Coordinates of C-alpha atoms in Angstrom, one line a residue:
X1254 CA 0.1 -6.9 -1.5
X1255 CA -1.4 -4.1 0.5
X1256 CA -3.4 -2.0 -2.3
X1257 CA -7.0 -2.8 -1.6
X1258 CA -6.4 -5.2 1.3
X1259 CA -9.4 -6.4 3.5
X1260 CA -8.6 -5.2 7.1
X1261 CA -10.3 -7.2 9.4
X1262 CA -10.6 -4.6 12.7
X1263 CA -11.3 -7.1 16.0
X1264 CA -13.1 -5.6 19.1
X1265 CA -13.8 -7.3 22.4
X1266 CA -16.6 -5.6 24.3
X1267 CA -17.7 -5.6 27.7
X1268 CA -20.1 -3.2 28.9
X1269 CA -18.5 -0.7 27.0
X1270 CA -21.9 1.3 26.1
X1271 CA -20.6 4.7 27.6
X1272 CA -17.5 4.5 24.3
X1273 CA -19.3 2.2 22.0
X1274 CA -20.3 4.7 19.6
X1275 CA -17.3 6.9 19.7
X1276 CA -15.2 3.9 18.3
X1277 CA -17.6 1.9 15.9
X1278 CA -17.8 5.8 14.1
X1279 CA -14.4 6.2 14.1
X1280 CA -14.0 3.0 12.3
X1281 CA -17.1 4.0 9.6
X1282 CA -15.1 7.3 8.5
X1283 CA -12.1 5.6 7.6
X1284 CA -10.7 7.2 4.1
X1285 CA -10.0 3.3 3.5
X1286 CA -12.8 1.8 2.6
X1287 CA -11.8 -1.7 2.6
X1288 CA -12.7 -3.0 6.1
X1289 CA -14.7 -5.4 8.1
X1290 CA -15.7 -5.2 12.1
X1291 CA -15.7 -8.2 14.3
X1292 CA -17.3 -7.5 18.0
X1293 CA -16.9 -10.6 20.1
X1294 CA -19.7 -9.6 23.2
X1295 CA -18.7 -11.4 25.9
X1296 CA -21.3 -11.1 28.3
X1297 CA -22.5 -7.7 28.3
X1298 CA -25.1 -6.5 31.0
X1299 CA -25.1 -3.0 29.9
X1300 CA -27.0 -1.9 26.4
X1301 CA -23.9 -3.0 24.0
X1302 CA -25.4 -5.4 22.4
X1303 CA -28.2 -2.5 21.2
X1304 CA -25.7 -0.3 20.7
X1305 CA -23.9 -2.8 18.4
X1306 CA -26.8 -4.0 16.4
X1307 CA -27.8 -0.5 15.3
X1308 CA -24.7 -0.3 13.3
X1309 CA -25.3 -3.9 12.1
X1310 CA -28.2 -2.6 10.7
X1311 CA -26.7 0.6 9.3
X1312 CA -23.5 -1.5 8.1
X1313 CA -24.9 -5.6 7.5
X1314 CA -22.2 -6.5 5.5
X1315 CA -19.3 -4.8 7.0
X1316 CA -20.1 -5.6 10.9
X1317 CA -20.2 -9.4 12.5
X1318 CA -21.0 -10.0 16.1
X1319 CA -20.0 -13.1 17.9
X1320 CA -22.1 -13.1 21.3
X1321 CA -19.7 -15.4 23.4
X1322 CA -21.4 -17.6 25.8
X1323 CA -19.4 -17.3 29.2
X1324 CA -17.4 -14.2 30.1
X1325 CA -13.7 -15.4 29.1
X1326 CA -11.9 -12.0 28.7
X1327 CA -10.4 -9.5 26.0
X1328 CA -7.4 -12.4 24.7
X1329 CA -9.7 -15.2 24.1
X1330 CA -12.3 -13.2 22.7
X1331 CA -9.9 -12.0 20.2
X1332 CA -8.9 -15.1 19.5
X1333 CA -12.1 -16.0 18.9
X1334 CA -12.1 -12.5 16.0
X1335 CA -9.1 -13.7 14.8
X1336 CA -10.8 -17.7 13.5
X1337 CA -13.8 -15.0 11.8
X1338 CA -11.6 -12.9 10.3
X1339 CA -11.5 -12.7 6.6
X1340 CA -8.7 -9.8 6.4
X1341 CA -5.3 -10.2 5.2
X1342 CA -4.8 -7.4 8.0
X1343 CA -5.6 -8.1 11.3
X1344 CA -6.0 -4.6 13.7
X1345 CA -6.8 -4.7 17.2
X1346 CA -9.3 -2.2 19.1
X1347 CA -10.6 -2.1 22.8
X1348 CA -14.0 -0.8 22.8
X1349 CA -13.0 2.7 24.3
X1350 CA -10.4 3.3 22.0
X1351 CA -11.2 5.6 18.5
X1352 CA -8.9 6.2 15.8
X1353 CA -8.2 9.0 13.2
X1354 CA -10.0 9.1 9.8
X1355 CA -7.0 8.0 8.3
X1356 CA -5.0 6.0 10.5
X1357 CA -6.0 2.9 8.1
X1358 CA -4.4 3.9 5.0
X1359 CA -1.3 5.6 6.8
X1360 CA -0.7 2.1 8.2
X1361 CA -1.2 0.5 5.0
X1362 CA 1.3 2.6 3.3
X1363 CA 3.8 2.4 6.2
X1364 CA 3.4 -1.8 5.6
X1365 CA 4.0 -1.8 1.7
X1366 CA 6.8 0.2 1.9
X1367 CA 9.0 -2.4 3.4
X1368 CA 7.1 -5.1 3.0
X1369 CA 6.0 -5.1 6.6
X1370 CA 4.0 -7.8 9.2
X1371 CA 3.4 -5.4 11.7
X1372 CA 3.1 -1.7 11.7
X1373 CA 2.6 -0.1 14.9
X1374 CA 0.7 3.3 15.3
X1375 CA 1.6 6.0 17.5
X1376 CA -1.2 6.9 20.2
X1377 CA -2.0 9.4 22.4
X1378 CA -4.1 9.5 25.8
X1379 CA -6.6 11.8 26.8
X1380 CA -6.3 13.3 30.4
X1381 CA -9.0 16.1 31.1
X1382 CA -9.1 16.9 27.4
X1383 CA -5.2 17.2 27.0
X1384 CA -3.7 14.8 24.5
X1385 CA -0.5 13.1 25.6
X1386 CA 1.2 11.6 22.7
X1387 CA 3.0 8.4 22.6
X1388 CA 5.6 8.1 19.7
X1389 CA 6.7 4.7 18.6
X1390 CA 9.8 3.4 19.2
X1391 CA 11.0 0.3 18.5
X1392 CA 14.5 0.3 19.1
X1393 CA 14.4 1.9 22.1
X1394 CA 11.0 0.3 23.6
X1395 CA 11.1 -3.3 22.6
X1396 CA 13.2 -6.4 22.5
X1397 CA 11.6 -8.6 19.9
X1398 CA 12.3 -12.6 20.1
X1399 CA 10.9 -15.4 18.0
X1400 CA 8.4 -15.8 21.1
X1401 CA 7.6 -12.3 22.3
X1402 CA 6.6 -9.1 20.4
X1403 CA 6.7 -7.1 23.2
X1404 CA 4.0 -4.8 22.3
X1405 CA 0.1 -4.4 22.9
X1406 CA -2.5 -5.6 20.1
X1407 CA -4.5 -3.0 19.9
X1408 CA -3.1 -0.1 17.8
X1409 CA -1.2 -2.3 15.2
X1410 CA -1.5 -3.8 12.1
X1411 CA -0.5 -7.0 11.7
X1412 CA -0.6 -9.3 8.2
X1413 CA -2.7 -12.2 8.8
X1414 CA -0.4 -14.8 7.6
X1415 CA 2.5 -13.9 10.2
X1416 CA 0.0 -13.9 13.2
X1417 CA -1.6 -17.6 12.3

């Protein structure tokens, strides 16, 4: 059942100071309310970690940060979101991306009406302030297999059982 689902949004960051703040609010003005934030640091040398724990402080119990120990990269660290994840959604962020005030609840609908496990979102770039949108398209863009989704993580929803 989606209606009132936990989404657990997972974030690796690596000195990402210069976008930190443009994300972590776009993810504090969802319309849904019903989220949670893990940031897996892995190794900053910039002021993330600062950056971070101002919103911690702003948002205790909606924001976790997991401070990895060695630098081991984007996959593992969200492998690492994924074990701390309460959600029965899982959605995947890099630390310079930002999404719309409502891109949570459109995905949400999009997954209860057919009973979805993964809903992807259409994105655009910015290139010198010009947005250069990227429709989804399944059929035509990916081959799914039992062993390859053929898509990125970021952007999409999935349900937590199907990724464990």
């Amino acid at each position: 059942m989606v209606n009132n689902s936990l989404v657990s949004i997972i974030i690796p960051v690596y000195n990402a100071e210069n976008y930190l703040k443009i994300c972590l609010d776009s993810i504090c003005q969802q319309i849904y309310p019903n989220w949670e934030i893990i940031i897996i640091n892995d190794c900053s040398k910039d002021n993330s970690v600062a950056i971070i724990q101002q919103y911690i402080d702003k948002y205790p119990d909606k924001i976790k940060l997991i401070l990895n120990h060695k630098n081991i990269g984007p996959g593992l660290s969200r492998n690492i979101g994924v074990a701390k994840a309460t959600g029965n959604w899982l959605f995947f962020m890099d630390a310079d991306d930002f999404i719309e005030a409502n891109c949570l609840s459109k995905l949400l609908l999009a997954a209860s009406l057919g009973d979805y496990d993964i809903v992807l979102a259409n994105y655009y770039l910015l290139k010198n302030d010009l947005k250069v949108v990227h429709d989804i398209d399944l059929v035509a863009n990916f081959q799914f297999s039992r062993f390859s989704l053929g898509l990125y993580s970021w952007g999409t929803l999935f349900n937590y059982r199907f990724w464990i």
